[in-house]
PDB file of C-alpha atoms in Angstrom:
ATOM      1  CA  UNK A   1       9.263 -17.564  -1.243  1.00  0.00           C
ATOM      2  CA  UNK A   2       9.020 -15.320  -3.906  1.00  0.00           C
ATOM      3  CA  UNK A   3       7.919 -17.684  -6.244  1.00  0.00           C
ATOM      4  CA  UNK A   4       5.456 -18.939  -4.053  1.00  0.00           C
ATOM      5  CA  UNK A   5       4.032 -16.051  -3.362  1.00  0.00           C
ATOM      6  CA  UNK A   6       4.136 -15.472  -7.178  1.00  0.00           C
ATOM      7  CA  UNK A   7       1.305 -18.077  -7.318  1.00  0.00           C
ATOM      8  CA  UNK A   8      -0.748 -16.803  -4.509  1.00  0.00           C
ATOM      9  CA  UNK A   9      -1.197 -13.685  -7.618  1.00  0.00           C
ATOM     10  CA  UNK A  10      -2.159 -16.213 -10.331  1.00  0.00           C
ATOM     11  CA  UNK A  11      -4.460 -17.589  -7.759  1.00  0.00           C
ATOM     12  CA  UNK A  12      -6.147 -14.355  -7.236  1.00  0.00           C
ATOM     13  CA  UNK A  13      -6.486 -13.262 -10.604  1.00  0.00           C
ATOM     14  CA  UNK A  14      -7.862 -16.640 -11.902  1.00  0.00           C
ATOM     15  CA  UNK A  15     -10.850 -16.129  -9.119  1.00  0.00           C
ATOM     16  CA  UNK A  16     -11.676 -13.084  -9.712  1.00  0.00           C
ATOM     17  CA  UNK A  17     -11.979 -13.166 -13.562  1.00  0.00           C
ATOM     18  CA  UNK A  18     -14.159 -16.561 -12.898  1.00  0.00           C
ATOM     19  CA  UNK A  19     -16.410 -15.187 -10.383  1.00  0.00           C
ATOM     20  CA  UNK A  20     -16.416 -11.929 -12.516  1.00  0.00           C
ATOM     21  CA  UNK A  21     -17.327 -13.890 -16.272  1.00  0.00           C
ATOM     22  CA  UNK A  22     -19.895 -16.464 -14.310  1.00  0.00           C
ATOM     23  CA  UNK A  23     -21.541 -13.944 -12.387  1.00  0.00           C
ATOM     24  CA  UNK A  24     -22.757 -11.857 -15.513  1.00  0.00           C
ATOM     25  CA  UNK A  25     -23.440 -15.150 -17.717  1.00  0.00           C
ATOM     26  CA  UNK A  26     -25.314 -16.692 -14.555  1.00  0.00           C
ATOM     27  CA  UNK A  27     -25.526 -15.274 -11.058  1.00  0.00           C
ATOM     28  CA  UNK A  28     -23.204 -14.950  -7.868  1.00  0.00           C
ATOM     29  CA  UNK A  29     -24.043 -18.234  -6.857  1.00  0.00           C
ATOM     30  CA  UNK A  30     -23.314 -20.164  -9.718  1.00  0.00           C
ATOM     31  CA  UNK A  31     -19.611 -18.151  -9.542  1.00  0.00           C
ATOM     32  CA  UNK A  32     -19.491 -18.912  -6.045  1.00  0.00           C
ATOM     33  CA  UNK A  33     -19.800 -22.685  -6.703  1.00  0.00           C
ATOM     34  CA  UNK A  34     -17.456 -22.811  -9.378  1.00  0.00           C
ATOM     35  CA  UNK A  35     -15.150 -21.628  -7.463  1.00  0.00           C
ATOM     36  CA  UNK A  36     -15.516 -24.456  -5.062  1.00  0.00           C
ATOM     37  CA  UNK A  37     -15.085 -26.686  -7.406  1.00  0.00           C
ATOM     38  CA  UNK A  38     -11.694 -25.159  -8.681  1.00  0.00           C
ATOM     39  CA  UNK A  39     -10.816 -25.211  -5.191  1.00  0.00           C
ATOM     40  CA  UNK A  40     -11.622 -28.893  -4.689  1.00  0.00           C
ATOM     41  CA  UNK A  41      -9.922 -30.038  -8.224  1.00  0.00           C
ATOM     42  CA  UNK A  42      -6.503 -27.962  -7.192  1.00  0.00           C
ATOM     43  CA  UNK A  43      -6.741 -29.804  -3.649  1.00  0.00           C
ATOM     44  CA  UNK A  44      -6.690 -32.896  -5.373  1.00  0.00           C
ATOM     45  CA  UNK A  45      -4.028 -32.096  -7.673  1.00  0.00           C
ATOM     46  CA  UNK A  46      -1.823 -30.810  -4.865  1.00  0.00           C
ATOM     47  CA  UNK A  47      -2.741 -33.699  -2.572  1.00  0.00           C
ATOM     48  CA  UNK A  48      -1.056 -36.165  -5.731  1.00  0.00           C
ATOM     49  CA  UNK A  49       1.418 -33.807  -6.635  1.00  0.00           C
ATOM     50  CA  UNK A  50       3.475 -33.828  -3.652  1.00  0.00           C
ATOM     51  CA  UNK A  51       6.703 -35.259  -2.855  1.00  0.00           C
ATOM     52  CA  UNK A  52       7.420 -37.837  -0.327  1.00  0.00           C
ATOM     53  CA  UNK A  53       8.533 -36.217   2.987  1.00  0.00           C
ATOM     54  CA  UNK A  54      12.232 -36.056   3.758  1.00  0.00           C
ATOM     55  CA  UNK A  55      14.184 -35.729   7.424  1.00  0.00           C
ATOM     56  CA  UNK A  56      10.802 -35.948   8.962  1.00  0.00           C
ATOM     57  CA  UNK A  57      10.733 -36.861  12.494  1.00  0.00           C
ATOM     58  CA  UNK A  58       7.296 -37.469  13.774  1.00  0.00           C
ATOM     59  CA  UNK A  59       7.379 -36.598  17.895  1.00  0.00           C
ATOM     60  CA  UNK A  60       4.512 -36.827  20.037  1.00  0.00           C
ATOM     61  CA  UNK A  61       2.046 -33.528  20.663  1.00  0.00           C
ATOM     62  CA  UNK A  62       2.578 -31.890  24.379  1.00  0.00           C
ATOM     63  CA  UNK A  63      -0.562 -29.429  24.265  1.00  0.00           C
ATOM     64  CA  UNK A  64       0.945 -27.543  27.406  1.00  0.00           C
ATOM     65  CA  UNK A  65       4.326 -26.777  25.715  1.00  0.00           C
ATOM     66  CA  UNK A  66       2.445 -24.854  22.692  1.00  0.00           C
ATOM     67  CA  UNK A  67       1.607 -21.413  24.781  1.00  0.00           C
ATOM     68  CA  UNK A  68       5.265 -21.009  25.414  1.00  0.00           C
ATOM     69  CA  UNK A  69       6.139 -21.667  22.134  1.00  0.00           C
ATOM     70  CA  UNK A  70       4.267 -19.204  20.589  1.00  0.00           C
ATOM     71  CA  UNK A  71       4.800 -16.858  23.266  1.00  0.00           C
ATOM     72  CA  UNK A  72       8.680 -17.105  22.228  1.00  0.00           C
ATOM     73  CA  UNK A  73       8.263 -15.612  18.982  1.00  0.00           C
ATOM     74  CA  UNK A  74       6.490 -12.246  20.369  1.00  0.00           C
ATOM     75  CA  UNK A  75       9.568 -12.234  22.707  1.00  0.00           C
ATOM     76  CA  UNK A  76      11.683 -11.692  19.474  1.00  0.00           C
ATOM     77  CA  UNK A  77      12.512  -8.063  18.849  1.00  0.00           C
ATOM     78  CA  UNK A  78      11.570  -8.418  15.350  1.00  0.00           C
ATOM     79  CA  UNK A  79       8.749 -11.047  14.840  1.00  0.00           C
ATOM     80  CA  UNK A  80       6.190  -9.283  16.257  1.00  0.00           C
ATOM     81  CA  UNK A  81       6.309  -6.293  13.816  1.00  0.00           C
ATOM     82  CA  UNK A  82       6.675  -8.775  10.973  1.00  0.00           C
ATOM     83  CA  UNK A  83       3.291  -9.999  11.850  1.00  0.00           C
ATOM     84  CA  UNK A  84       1.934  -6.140  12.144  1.00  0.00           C
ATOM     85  CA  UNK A  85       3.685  -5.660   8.927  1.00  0.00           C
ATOM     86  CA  UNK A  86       0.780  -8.897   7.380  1.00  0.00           C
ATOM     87  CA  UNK A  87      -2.161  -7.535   9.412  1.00  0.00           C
ATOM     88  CA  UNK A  88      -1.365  -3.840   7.607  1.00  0.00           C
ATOM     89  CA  UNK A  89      -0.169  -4.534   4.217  1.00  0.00           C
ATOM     90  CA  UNK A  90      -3.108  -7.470   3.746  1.00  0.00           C
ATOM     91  CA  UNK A  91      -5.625  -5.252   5.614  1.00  0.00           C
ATOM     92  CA  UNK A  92      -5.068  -2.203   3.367  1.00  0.00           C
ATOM     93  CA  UNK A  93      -4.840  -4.503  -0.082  1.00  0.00           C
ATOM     94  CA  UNK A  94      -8.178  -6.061   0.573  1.00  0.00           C
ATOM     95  CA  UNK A  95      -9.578  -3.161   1.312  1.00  0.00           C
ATOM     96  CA  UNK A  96      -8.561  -1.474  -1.838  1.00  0.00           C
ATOM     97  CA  UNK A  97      -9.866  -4.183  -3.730  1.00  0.00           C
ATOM     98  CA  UNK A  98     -12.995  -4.793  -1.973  1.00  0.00           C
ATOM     99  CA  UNK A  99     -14.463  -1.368  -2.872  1.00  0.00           C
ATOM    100  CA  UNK A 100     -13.111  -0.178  -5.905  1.00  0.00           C
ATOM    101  CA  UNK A 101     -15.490  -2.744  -7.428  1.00  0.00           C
ATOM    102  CA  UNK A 102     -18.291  -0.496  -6.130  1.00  0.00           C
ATOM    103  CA  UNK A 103     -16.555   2.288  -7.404  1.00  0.00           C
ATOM    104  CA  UNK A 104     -16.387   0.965 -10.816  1.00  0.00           C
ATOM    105  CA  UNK A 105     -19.816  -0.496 -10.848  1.00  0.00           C
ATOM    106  CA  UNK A 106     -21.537   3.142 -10.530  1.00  0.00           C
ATOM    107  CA  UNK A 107     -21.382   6.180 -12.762  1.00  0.00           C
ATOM    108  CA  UNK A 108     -19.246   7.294 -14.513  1.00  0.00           C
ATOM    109  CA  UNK A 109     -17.465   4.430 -15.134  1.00  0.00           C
ATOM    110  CA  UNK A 110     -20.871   1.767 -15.082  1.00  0.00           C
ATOM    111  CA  UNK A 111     -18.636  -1.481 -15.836  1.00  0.00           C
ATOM    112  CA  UNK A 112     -19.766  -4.511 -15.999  1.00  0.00           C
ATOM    113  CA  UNK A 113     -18.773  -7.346 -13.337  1.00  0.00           C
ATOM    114  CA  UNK A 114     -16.514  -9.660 -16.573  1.00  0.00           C
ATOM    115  CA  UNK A 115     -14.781  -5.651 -16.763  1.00  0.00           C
ATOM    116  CA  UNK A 116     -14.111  -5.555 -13.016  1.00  0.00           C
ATOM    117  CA  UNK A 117     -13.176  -9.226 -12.574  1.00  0.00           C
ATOM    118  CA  UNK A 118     -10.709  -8.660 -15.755  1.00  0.00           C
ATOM    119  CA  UNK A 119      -9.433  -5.681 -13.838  1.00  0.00           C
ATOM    120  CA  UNK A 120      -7.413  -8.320 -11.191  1.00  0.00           C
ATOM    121  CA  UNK A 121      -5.409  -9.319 -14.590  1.00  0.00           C
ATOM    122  CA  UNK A 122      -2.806  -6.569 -12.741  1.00  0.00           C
ATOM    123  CA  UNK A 123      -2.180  -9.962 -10.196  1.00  0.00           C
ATOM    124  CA  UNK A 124       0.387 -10.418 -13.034  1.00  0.00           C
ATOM    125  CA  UNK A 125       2.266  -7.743 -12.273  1.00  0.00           C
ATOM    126  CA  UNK A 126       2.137  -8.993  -8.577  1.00  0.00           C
ATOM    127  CA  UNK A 127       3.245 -12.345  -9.187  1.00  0.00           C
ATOM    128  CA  UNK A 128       6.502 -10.873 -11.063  1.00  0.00           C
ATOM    129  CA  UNK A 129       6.959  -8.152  -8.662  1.00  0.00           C
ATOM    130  CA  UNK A 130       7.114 -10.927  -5.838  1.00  0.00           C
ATOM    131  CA  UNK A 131       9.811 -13.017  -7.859  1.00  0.00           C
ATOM    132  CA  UNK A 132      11.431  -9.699  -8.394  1.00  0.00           C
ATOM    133  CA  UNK A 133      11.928  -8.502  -4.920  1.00  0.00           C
ATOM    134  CA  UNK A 134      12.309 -11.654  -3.979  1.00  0.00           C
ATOM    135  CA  UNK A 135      15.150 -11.760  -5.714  1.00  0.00           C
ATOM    136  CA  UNK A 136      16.393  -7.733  -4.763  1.00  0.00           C
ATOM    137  CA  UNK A 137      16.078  -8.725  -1.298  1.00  0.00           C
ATOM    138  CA  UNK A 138      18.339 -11.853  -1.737  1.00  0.00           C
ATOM    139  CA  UNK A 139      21.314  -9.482  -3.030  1.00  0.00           C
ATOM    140  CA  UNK A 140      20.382  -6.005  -1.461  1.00  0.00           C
ATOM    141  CA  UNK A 141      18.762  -7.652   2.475  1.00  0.00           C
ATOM    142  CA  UNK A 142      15.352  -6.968   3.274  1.00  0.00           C
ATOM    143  CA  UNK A 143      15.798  -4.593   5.038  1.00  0.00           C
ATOM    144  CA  UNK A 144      17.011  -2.669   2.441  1.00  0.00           C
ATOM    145  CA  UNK A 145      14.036  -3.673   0.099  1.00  0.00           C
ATOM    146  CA  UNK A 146      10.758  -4.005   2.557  1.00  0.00           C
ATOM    147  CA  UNK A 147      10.207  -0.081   2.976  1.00  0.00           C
ATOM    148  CA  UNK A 148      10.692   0.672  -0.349  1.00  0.00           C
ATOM    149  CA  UNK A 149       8.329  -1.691  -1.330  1.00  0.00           C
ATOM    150  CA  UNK A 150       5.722  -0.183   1.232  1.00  0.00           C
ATOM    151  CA  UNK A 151       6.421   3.416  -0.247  1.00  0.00           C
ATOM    152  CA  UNK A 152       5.734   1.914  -3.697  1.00  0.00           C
ATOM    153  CA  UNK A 153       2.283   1.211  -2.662  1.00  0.00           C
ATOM    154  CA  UNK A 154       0.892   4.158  -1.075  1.00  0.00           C
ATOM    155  CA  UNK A 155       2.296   6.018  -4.556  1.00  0.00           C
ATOM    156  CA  UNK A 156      -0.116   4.138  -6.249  1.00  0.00           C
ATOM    157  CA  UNK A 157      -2.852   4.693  -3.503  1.00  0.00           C
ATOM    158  CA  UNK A 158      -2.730   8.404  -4.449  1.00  0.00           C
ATOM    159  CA  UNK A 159      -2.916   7.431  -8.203  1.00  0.00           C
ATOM    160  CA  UNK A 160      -6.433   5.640  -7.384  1.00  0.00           C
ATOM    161  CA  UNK A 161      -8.152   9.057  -6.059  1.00  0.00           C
ATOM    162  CA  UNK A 162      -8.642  10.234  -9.691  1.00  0.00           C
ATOM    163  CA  UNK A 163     -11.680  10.604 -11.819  1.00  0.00           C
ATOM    164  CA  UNK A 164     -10.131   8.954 -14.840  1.00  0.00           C
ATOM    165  CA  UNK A 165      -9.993   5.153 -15.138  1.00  0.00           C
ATOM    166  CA  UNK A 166      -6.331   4.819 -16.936  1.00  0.00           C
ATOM    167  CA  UNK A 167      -4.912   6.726 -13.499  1.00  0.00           C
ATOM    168  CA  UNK A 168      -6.933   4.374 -11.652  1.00  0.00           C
ATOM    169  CA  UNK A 169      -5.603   1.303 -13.431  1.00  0.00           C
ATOM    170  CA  UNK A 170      -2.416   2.352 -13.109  1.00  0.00           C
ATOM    171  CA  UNK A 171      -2.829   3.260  -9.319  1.00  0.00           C
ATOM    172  CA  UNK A 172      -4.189  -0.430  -8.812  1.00  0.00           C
ATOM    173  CA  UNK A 173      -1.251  -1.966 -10.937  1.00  0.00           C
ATOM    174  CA  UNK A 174       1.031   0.025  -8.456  1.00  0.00           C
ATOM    175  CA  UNK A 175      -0.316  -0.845  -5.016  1.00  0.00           C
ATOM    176  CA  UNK A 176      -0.063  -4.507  -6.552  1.00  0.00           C
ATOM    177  CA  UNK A 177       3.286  -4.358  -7.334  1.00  0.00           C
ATOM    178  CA  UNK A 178       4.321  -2.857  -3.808  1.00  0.00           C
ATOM    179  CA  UNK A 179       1.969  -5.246  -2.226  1.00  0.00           C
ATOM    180  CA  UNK A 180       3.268  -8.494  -3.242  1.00  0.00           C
ATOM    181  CA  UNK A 181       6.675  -7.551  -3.163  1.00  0.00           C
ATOM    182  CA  UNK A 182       6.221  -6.491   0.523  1.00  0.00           C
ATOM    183  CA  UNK A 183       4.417  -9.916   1.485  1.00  0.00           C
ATOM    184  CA  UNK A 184       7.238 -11.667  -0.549  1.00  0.00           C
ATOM    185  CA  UNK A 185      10.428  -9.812   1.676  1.00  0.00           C
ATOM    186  CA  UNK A 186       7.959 -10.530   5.181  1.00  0.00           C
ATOM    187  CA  UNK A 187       7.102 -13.627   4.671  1.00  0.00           C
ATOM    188  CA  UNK A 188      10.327 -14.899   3.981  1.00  0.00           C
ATOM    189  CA  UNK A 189      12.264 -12.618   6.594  1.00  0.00           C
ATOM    190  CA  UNK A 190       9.728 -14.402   9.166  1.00  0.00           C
ATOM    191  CA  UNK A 191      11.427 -17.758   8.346  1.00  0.00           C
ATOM    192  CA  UNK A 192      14.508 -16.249   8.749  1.00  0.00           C
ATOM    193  CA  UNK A 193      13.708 -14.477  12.080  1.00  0.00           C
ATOM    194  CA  UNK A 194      12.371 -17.717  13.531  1.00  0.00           C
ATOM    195  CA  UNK A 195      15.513 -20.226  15.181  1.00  0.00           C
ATOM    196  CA  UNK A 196      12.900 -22.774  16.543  1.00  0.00           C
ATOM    197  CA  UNK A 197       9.412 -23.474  16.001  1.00  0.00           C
ATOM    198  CA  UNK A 198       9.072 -21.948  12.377  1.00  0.00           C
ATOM    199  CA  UNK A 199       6.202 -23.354  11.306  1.00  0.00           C
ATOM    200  CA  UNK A 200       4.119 -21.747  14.430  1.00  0.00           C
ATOM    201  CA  UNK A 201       5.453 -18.498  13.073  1.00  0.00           C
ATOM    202  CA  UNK A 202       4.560 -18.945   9.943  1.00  0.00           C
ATOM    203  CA  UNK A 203       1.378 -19.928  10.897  1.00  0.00           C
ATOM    204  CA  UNK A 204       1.441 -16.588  13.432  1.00  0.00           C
ATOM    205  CA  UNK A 205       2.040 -14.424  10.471  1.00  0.00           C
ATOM    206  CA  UNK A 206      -0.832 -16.141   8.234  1.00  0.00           C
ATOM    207  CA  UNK A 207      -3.293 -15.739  11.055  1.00  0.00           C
ATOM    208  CA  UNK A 208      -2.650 -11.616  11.059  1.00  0.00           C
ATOM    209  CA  UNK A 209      -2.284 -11.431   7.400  1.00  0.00           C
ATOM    210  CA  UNK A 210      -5.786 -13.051   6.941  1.00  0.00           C
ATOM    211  CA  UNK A 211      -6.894 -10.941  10.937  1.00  0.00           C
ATOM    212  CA  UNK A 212      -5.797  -8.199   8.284  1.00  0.00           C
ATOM    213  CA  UNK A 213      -7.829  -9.271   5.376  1.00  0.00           C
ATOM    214  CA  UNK A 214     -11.028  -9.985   7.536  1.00  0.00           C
ATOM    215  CA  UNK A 215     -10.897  -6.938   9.587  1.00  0.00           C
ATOM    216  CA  UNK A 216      -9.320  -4.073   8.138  1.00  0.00           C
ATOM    217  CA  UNK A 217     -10.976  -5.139   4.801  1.00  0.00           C
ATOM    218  CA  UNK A 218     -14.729  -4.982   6.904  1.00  0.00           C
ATOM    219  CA  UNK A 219     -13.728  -1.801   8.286  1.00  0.00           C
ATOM    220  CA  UNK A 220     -12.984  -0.102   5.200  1.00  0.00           C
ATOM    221  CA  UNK A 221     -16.498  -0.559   4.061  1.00  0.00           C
ATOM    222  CA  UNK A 222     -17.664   2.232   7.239  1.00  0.00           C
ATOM    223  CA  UNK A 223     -15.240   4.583   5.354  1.00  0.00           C
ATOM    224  CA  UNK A 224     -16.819   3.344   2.100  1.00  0.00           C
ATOM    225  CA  UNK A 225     -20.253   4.305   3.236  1.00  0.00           C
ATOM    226  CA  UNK A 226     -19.800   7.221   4.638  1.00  0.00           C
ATOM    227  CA  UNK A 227     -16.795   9.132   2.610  1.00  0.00           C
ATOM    228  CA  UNK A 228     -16.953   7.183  -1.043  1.00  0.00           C
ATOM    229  CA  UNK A 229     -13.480   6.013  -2.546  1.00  0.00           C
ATOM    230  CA  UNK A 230     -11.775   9.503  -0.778  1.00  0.00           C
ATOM    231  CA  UNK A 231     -12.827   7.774   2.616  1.00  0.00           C
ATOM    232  CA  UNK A 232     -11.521   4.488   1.942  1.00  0.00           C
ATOM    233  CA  UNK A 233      -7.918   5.988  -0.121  1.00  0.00           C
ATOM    234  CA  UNK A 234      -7.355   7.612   3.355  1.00  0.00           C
ATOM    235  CA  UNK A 235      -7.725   4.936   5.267  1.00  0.00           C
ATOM    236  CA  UNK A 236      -5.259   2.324   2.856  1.00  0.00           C
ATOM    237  CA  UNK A 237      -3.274   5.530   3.247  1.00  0.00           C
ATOM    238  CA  UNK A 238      -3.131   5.626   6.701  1.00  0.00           C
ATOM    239  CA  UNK A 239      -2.260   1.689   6.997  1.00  0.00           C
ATOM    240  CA  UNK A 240       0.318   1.718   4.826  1.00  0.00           C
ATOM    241  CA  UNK A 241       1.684   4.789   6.411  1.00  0.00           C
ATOM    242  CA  UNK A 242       2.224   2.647   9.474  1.00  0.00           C
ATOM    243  CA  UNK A 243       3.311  -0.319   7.152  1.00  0.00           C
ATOM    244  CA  UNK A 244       6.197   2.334   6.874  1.00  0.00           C
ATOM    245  CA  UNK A 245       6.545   3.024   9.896  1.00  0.00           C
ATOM    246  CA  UNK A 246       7.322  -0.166  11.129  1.00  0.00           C
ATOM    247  CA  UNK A 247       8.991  -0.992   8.021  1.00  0.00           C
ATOM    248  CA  UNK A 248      11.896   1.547   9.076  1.00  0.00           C
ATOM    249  CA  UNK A 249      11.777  -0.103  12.595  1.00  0.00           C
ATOM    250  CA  UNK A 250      12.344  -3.591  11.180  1.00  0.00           C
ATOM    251  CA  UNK A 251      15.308  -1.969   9.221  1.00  0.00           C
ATOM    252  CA  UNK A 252      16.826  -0.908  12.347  1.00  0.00           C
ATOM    253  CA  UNK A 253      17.079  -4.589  13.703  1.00  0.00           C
ATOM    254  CA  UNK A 254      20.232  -6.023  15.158  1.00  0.00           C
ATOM    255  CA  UNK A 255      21.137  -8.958  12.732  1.00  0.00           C
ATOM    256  CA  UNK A 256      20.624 -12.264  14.595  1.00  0.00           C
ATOM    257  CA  UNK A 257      24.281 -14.156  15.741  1.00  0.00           C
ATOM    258  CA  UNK A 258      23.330 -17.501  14.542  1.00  0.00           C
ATOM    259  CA  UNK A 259      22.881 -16.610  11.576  1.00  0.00           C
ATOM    260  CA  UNK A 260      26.424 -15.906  10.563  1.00  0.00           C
ATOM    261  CA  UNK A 261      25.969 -17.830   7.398  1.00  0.00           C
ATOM    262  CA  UNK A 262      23.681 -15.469   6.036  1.00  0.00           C
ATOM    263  CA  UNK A 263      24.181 -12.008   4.706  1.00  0.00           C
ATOM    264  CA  UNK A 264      24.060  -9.424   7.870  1.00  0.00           C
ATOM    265  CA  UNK A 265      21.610  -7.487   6.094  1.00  0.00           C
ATOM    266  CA  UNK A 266      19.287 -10.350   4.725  1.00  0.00           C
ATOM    267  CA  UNK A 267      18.618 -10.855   8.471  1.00  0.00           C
TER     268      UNK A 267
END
């Protein structure tokens, strides 16, 4: 999972420095378009890339059965703060990198939108951070590994409120580190967490991280407005201040019984 979400990273870097090169050569549209394109050509490669399925057992669809499905997973005691834990983390990441573009754009820093799309190179550190943690979590549990994580990223929050644009590099390179590493230990602890029906809570946890992304990520834009990069450092602050919070809780989970053949704290 690590690995995986290792590309997610590479993914986000490579649009950003697209959109950010085609936008000053052309316009937003023309960056816009190319990345559809990208999109459609990595579809296609994907779609003829994959293996043949494996101990797949099609069954038939019972509509009616789905609501109680899904409702099992919120009956979990650890689930539902797993998807929290997306809806924060995501919500709070966005946001961070939806205005600091604006921030960077305006005096005294006046870059240009190729400087502010090369800016997302820090994904890298993202995509090894994931692998990384990944990996932690394996040997230490995630439980262990998910908080610490979290606290990683608000460090670097506070490195972002500066005037100069090394701290604020550096600050962004941070919450990216703690940021993938934290989606990389979640994600996967979801699969754990989840006996029956995983792929509905996978797809539960998706649907807040993007809820996360779409809202939180619109909402930092009011403290944008109205407080500059202060206003919006606050608010990431604040989300990933609960992040903590319910990091902690997570920690103090019971480990699940049928998974004896998995470390107790990887659980």
């Amino acid at each position: 999972m690590g690995l995986y979400i290792s590309g997610n990273a590479l993914g986000g870097m490579s649009g950003r420095l697209v959109t950010g090169a085609v936008t000053d050569l052309s316009s937003w549209r023309a960056a816009i378009a190319a990345i559809g394109v990208l999109a459609l050509l990595a579809a296609v490669a994907f779609w003829h890339s994959l293996p043949p399925s494996s101990n797949f057992a099609p069954h038939a669809l019972r509509w009616r059965e789905i609501p109680a499905s899904f409702l099992q997973h919120f009956r979990d005691p650890g689930l539902p703060w797993l998807f929290a834990e997306a809806f924060l983390v995501m919500g709070g990441f966005v946001t961070l990198y939806n205005y600091i573009g604006f921030r960077l754009l305006a005096p005294p820093f006046n870059l240009s939108q190729t400087a502010i799309g090369a800016i997302f190179i820090v994904y890298l550190v993202g995509s090894a951070s994931s692998a990384w943690v990944g990996h932690l979590a394996g040997r230490f549990g995630r439980r262990k590994v998910l908080w610490l994580t979290i606290a990683v990223a608000i460090a670097g929050v506070g490195l972002t409120v500066s005037d100069g644009l090394v701290a604020i590099l550096a600050g962004m390179t941070v919450v990216t580190a703690g940021f993938f590493g934290a989606h990389s230990v979640a994600s996967s602890w979801v699969g754990r967490r989840a006996l029956q029906h995983r792929a509905q809570a996978a797809s539960l946890y998706l649907l807040l991280y993007y809820l996360g992304s779409s809202v939180l990520g619109t909402a930092g834009g009011w403290f944008w407005a109205r407080q500059g990069w202060t206003g919006v450092a606050g608010f990431v602050t604040s989300l990933f201040v609960v992040a903590l919070l319910v990091a902690i809780r997570l920690a103090g989970l019971p480990p699940l019984g049928p998974e004896a053949n998995s470390p107790p704290l990887a659980q």
